[in-house]
Coordinates of C-alpha atoms and ligand atoms in Angstrom, one line a residue:
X1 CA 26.4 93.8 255.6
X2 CA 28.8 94.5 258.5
X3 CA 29.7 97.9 257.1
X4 CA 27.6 101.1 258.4
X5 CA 29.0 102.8 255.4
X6 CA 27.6 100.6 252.5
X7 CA 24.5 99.9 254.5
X8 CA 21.0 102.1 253.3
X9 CA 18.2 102.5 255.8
X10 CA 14.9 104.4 255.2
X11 CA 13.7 105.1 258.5
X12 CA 15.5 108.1 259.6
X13 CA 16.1 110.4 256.6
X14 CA 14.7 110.8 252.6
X15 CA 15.7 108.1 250.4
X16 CA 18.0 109.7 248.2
X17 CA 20.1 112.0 250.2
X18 CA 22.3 109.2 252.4
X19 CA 22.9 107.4 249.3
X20 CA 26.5 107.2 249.5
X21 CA 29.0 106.8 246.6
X22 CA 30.2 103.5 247.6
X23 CA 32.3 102.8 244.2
X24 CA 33.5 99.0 244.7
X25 CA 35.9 96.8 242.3
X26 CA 34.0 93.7 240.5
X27 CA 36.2 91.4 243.4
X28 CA 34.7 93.3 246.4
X29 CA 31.7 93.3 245.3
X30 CA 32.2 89.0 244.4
X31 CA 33.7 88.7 248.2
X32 CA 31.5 90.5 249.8
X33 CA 28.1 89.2 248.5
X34 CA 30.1 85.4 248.9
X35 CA 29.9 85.9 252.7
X36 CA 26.3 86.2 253.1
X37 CA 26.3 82.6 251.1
X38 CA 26.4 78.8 253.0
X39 CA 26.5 75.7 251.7
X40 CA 22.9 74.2 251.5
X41 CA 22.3 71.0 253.6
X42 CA 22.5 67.6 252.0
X43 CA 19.7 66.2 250.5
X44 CA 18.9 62.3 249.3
X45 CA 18.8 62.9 245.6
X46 CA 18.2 60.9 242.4
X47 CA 20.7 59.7 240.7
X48 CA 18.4 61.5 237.5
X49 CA 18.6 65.0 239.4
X50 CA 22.1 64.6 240.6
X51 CA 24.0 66.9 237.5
X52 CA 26.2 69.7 238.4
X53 CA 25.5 68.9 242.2
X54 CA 28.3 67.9 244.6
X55 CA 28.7 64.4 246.5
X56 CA 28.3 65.0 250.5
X57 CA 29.2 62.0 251.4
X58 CA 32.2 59.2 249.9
X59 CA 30.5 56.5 248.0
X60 CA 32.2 53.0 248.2
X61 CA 31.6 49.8 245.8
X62 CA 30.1 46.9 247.9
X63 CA 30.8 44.4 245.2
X64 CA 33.8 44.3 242.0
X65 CA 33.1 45.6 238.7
X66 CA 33.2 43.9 236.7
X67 CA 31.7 41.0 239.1
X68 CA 32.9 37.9 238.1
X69 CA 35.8 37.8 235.4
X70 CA 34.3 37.7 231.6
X71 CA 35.0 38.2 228.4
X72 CA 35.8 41.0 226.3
X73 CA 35.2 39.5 222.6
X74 CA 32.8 37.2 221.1
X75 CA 34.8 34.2 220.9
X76 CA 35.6 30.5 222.2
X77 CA 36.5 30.2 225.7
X78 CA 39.2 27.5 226.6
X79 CA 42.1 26.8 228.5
X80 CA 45.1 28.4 226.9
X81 CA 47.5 25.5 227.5
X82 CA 45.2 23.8 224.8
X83 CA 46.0 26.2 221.7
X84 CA 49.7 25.5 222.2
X85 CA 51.0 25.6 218.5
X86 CA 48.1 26.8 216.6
X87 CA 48.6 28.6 213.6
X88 CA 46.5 29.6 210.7
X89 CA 48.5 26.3 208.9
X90 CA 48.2 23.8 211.3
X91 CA 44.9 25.0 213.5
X92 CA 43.7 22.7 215.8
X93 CA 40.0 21.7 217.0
X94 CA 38.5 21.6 220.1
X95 CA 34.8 20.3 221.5
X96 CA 32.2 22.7 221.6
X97 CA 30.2 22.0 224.7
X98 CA 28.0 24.5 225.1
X99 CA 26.9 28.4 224.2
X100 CA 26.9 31.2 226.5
X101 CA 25.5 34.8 225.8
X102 CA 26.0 37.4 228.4
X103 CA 23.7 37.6 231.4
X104 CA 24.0 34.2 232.0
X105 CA 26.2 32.0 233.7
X106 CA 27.7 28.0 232.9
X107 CA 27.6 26.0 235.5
X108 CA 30.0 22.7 234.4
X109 CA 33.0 23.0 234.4
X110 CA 34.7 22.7 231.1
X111 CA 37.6 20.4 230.8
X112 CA 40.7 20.4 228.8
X113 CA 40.0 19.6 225.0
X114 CA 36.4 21.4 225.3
X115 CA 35.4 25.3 224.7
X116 CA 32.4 27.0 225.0
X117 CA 30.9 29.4 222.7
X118 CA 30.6 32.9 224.6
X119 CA 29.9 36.5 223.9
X120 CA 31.0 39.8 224.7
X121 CA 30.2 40.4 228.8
X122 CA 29.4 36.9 229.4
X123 CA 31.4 35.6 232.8
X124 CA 34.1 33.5 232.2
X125 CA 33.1 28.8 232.3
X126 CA 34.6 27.5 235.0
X127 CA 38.0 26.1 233.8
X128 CA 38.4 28.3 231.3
X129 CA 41.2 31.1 231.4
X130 CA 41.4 32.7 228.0
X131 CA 39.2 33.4 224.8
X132 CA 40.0 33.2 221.3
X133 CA 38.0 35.4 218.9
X134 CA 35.3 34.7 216.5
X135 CA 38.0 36.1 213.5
X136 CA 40.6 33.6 214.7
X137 CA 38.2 30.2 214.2
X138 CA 35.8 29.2 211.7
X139 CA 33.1 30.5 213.5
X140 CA 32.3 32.3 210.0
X141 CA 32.6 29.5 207.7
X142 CA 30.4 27.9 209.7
X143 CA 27.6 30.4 211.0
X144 CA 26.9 31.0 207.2
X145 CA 26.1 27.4 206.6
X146 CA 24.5 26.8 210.1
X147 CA 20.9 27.3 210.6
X148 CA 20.0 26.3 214.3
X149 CA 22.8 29.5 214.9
X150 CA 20.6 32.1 212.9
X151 CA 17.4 31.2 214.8
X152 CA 19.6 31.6 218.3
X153 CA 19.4 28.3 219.5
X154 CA 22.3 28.6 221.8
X155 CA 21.6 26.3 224.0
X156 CA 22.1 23.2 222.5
X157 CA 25.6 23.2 220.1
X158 CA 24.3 22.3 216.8
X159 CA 28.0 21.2 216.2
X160 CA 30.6 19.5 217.6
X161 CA 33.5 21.0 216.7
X162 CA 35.6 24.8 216.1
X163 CA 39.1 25.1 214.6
X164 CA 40.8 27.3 216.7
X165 CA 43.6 28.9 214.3
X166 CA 45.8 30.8 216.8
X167 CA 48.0 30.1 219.8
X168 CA 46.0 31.8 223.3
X169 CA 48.1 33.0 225.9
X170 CA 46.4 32.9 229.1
X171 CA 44.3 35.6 230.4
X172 CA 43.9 36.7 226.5
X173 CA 40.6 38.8 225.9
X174 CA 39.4 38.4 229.9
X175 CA 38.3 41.3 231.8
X176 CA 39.2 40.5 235.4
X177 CA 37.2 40.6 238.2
X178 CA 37.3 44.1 239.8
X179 CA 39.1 45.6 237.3
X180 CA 37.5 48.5 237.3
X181 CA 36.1 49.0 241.1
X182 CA 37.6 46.5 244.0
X183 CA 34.7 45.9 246.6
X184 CA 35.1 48.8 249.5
X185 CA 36.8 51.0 247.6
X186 CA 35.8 54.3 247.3
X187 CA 35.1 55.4 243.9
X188 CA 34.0 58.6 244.4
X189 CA 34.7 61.0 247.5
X190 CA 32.8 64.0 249.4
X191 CA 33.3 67.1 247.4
X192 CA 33.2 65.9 243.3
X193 CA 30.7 67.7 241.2
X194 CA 28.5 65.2 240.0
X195 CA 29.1 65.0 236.0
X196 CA 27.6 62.0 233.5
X197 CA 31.1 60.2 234.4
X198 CA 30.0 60.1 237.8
X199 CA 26.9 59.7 237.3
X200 CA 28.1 56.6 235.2
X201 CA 30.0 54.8 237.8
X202 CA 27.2 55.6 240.7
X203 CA 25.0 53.4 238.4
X204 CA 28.0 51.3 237.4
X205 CA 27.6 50.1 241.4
X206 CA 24.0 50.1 241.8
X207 CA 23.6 53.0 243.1
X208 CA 20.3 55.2 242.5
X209 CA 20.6 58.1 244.9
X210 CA 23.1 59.7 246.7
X211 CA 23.6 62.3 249.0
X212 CA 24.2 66.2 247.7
X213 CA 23.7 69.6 248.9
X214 CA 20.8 70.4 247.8
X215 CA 20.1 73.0 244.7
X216 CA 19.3 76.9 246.0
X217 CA 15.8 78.0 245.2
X218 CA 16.1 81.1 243.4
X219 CA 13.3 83.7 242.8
X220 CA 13.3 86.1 240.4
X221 CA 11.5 89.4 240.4
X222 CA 11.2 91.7 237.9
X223 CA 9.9 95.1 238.5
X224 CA 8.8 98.1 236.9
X225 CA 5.0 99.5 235.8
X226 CA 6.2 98.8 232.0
X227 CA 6.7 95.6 232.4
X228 CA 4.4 92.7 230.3
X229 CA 5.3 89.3 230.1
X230 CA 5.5 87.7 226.7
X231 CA 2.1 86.4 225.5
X232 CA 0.3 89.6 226.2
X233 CA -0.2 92.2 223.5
X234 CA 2.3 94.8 223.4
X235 CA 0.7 98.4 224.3
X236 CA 2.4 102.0 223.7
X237 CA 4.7 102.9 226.2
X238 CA 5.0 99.0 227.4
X239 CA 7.9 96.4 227.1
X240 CA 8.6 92.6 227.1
X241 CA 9.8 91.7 230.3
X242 CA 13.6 90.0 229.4
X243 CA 15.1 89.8 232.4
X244 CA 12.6 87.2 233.9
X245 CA 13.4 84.6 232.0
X246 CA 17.2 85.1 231.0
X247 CA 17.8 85.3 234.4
X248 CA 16.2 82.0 235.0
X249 CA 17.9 80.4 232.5
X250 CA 20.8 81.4 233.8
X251 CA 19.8 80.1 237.5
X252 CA 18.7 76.9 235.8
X253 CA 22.5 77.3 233.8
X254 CA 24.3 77.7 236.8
X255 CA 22.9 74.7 238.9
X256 CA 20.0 76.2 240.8
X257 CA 16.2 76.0 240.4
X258 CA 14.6 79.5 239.3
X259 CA 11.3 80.7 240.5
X260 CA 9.6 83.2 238.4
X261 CA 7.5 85.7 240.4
X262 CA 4.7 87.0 239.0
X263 CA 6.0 91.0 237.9
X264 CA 5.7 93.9 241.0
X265 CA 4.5 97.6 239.8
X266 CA 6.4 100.0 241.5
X267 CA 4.4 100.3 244.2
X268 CA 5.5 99.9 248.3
X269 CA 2.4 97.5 248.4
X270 CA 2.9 95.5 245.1
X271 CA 6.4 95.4 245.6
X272 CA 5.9 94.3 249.2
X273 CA 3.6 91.3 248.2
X274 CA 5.9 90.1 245.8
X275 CA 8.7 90.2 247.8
X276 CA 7.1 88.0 250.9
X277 CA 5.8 85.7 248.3
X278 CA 9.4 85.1 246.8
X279 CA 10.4 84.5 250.5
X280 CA 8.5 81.5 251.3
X281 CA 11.4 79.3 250.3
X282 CA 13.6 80.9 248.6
X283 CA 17.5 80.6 249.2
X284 CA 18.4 83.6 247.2
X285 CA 16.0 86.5 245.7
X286 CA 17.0 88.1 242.7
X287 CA 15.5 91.4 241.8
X288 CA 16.3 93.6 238.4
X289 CA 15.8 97.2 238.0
X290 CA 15.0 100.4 240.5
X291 CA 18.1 100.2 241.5
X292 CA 19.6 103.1 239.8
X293 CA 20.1 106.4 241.0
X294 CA 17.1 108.1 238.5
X295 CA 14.8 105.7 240.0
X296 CA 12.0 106.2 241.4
X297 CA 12.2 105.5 245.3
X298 CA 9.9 102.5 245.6
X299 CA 12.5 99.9 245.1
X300 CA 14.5 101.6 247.3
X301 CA 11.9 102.0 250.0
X302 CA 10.8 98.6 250.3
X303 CA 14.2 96.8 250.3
X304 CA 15.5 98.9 253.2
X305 CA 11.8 98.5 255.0
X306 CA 11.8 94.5 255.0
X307 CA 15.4 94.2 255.7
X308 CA 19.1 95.7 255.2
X309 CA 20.6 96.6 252.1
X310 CA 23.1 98.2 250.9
X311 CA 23.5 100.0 246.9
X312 CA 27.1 99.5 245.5
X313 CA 28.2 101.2 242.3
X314 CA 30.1 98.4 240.8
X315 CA 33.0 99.4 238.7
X316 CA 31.8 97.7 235.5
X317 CA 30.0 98.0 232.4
X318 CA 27.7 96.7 231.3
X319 CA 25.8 97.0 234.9
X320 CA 27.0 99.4 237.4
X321 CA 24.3 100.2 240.0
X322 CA 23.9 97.1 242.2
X323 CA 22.1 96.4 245.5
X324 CA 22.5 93.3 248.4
X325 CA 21.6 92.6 251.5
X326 CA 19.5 90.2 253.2
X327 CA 15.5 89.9 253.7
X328 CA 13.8 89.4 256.8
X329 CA 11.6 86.5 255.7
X330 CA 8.3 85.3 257.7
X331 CA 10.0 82.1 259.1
X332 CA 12.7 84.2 260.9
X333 CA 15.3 83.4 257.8
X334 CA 17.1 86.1 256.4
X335 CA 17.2 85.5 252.8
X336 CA 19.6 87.1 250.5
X337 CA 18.8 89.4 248.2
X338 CA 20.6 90.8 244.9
X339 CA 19.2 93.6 243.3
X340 CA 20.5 93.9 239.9
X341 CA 20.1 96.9 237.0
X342 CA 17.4 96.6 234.8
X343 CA 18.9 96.9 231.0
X344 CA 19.0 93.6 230.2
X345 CA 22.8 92.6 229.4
X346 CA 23.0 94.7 232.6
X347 CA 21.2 92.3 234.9
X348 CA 22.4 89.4 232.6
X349 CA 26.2 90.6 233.1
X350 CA 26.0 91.3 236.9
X351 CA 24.0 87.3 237.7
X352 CA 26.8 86.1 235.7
X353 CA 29.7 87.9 237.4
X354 CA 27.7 87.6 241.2
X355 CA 25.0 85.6 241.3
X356 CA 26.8 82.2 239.2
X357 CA 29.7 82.7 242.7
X358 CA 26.6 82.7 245.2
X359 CA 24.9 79.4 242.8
X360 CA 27.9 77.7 243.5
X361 CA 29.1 78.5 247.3
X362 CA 25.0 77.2 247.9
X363 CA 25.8 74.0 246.0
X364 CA 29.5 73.4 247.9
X365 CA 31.3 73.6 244.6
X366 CA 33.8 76.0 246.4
X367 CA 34.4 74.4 249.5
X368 CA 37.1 72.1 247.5
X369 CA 38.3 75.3 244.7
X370 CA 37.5 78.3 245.9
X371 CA 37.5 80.2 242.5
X372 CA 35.3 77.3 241.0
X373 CA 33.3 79.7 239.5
X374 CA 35.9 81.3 237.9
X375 CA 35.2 80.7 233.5
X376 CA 38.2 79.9 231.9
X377 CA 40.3 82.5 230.7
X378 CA 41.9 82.6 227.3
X379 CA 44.3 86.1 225.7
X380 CA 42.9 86.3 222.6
X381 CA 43.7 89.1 219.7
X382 CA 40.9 91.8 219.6
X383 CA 39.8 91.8 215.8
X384 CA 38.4 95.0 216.6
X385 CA 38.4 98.1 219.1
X386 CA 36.8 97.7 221.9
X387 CA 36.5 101.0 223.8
X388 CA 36.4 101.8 227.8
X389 CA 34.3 105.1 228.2
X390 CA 34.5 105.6 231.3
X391 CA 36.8 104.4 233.4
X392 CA 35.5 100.9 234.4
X393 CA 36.2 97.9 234.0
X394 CA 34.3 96.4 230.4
X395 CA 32.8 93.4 229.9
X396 CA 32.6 93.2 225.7
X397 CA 30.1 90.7 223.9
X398 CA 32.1 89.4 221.3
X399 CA 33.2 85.9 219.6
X400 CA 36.3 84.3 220.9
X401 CA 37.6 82.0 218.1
X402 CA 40.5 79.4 217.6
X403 CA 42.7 79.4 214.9
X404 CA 44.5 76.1 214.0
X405 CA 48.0 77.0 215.6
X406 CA 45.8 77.5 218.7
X407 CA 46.0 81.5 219.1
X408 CA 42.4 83.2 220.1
X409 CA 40.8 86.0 218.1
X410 CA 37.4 87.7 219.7
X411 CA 35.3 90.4 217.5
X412 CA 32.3 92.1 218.7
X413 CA 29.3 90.6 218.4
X414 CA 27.1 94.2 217.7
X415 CA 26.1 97.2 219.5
X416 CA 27.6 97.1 223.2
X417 CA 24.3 99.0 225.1
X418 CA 23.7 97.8 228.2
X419 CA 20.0 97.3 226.4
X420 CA 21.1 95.6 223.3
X421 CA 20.4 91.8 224.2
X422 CA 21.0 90.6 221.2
X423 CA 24.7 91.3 220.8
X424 CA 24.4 88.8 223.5
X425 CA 22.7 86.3 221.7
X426 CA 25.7 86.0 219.6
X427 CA 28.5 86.1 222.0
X428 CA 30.7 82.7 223.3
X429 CA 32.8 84.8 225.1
X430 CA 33.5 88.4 227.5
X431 CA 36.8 90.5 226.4
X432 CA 37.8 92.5 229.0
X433 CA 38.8 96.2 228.7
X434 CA 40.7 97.2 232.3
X435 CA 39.5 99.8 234.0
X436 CA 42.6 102.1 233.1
X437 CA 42.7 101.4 229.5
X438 CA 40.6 103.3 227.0
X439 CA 40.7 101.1 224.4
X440 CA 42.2 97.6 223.1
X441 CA 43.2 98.4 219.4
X442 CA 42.4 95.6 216.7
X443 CA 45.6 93.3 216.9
X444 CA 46.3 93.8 221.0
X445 CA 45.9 91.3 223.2
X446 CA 43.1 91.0 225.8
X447 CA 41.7 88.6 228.3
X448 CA 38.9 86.9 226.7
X449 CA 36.4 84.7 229.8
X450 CA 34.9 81.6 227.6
X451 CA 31.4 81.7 228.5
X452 CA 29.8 78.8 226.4
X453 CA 32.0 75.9 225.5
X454 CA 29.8 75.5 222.0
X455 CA 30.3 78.2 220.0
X456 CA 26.1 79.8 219.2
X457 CA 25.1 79.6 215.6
X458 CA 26.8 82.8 213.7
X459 CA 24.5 84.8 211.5
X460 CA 23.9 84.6 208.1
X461 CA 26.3 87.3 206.6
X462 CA 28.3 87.3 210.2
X463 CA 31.9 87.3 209.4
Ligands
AMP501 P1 15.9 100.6 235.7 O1 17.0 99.8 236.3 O2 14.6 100.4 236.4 O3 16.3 102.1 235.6 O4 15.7 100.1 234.3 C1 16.7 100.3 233.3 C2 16.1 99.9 231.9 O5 15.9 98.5 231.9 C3 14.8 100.6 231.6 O6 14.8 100.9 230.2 C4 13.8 99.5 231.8 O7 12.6 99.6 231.1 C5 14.6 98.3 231.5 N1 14.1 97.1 232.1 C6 13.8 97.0 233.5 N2 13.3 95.8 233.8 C7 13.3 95.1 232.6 C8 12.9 93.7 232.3 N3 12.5 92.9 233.2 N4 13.1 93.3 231.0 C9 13.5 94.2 230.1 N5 13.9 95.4 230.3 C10 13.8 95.9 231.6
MG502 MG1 12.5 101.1 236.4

């Protein structure tokens, strides 16, 4: 933080009284916590654990794909200038020589009047220049009748000859060699996100690893003395710890590895612990809750005590109270930190709005498209109100929906508490209520950000 103003320090003065009313726009806050962020160094990676990463380096064939020219139907391979004439009334018939399946490879060459049997893949006889398909012989006729062909013995032609009922130009049903890849070409350059196309043609060229910035480590804290973690009996006064493992999810979501840390008490020392434990490795530690101004200081304490931080109000809802900086980790790194609210769509909201941007500068996704986080934006027609209360700028659950013609509807998935998670559970989508507008009346039009492609399961009795 290069800004005095925004930055918190407990060492002179109580915790609470220098907190400043630093009131910052959803984009400062994005640009601001982007800066702290780098690219991660490349890594020799798996072709298996390559998804969502990006390529470092260009990758080039060293061979054609296809290989060698073959063909692309089951069929009879021959030369073309042989089939001159055919027709369905006057076929002709040509020697059989041999049988080929794919994977392996003839080695006479075939001469003028001959064919050989051949099958989908299989590289083109030496001689040979186009193939006439299995539904354009007798191949049929003849396969019923023949047993040596139902026991597979393709080796040795159990007959002598086919009828070949159609004229063949040349090159008819052959794939040609390189086709698809030339050798030294590059097939994929430094700076693609690594999708199952990709991922396809790296192992279309042999390739089993490649070399991508690496994914961020990201722990995740959660603190707070009510905190249990699911499995252990709920007690009066006590709560499930959510935000653990939504926000991991939503690391895992978002390309980068979570690491759960085991949940701090809001004490200095517990807190403390955690915290250098989460360091160890860590590219990027997540906090949620003690953040908020009616908190208790401990939070507050430690995060200025073991590095520099500063508390933003962030205008937006759900998730206002917001706190970065960076952590003075054992190794002499200086890890970032992002301190999010603790009502669940709260913290939930703010990773997706901050944390996704930081996922993706780590993995290089915006050194090519800077916005690359960005969701894809849809104006949809509100089916119902969706309010602004107080001035900023709101995020709405809701269900964004296409109608045939194309135009976009969104309704409200429930409740819209920062607390109620399950509203959601249910949303595809955020509608977005500007900061000065109080409400989007059923039938307006309103930016809608797509936030899962599939559509979740609606409820029984959902409309
Ligand atoms: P705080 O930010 O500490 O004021 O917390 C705000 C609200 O979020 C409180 O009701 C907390 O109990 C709740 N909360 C905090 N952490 C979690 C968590 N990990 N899972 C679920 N709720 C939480
Ligand atoms: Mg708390």
């Amino acid at each position: 933080m290069t800004n005095e103003e925004h930055t918190y320090s407990a060492t002179k003065t109580g915790t609470r009284s220098i907190l400043p009313d630093n009131m910052i726009s959803v984009e400062e806050a994005r640009a601001r916590i982007l800066e702290v962020f780098s690219v991660l160094p490349a890594v020799e990676t798996l072709l298996g654990d390559a998804q969502g990463l990006v390529l470092a380096q260009d990758v080039s064939a060293t061979f054609n794909i296809p290989p060698l020219a073959n063909t692309g139907m089951d069929g009879y391979a021959l030369h073309a200038s042989d089939t001159t004439g055919a027709t369905y009334d006057s076929p002709l018939e040509l020697k059989v020589i041999g049988y080929l399946p794919a994977g392996a490879v003839f080695d006479r060459e075939v001469a003028p009047g001959e064919t050989v049997r051949i099958m989908t893949g299989a590289p083109m006889p030496p001689g040979t220049d186009a193939v006439v398909p299995f539904e354009e012989t007798d191949e049929y006729d003849w396969t019923k009748a023949d047993a040596k062909y139902q026991q597979g013995d393709w080796q040795n032609a159990p007959r002598d000859l086919v009828r070949i009922d159609v004229q063949a130009s040349v090159g008819a049903n052959v794939r040609a060699a390189g086709e698809d890849v030339r050798a030294g070409e590059v097939v994929l350059r430094a700076g693609t996100v690594i999708g199952p196309a990709q991922i396809g043609v790296l192992a279309s060229i042999g390739v089993d690893r490649v070399m991508a910035h690496r994914r961020p480590i990201v722990a995740v804290l959660s603190t707070g003395d009510e905190l249990l973690r699911p499995g252990q009996p709920l007690v009066p006064g006590k709560i499930y710890d959510a935000n653990a493992f939504s926000l991991a999810a939503q690391v895992r979501a978002f390309g980068g590895v979570p690491r759960i840390l085991d949940v701090a008490l809001d004490t200095v020392e517990a807190l403390t612990a955690r915290i250098h434990e989460g360091l160890a490795d860590a590219d990027l530690l997540v906090t949620s809750a003690g953040v908020s101004r009616g908190d208790f200081d401990v939070v507050k304490t430690v995060l200025a005590a073991e590095g520099e931080v500063g508390f933003w109000t962030v205008l937006m809802k759900p998730g206002k109270p917001l706190a970065f900086g960076r952590f003075n980790a054992p190794n002499g790194r200086r890890v970032p930190h992002l301190g999010l609210p603790g009502n669940p769509v709260s913290a939930m909201m703010t990773f997706e709005l901050f944390g996704r941007a930081a996922i993706y500068k780590m993995l290089g996704r915006l050194e090519h498209d800077a916005e690359a986080w960005r969701r894809p934006t849809v104006q949809a027609v509100a089916l119902d109100p969706i309010r602004n209360t107080d001035g900023r700028r709101f995020y709405a659950r809701c269900h964004a929906a296409q109608d045939a013609e194309g135009r976009w509807t969104v309704r409200l998935t429930g409740p819209q508490g920062s607390g109620v998670l399950t509203s959601m559970s249910l949303a595809n989508a955020y509608a977005i209520c500007p900061e000065d507008q109080d409400v989007i009346a059923p039938g307006e039009t309103c930016e809608v950000l797509l936030v899962d492609r599939e559509s979740p399961p609606r409820q029984p009795g959902q409309s």
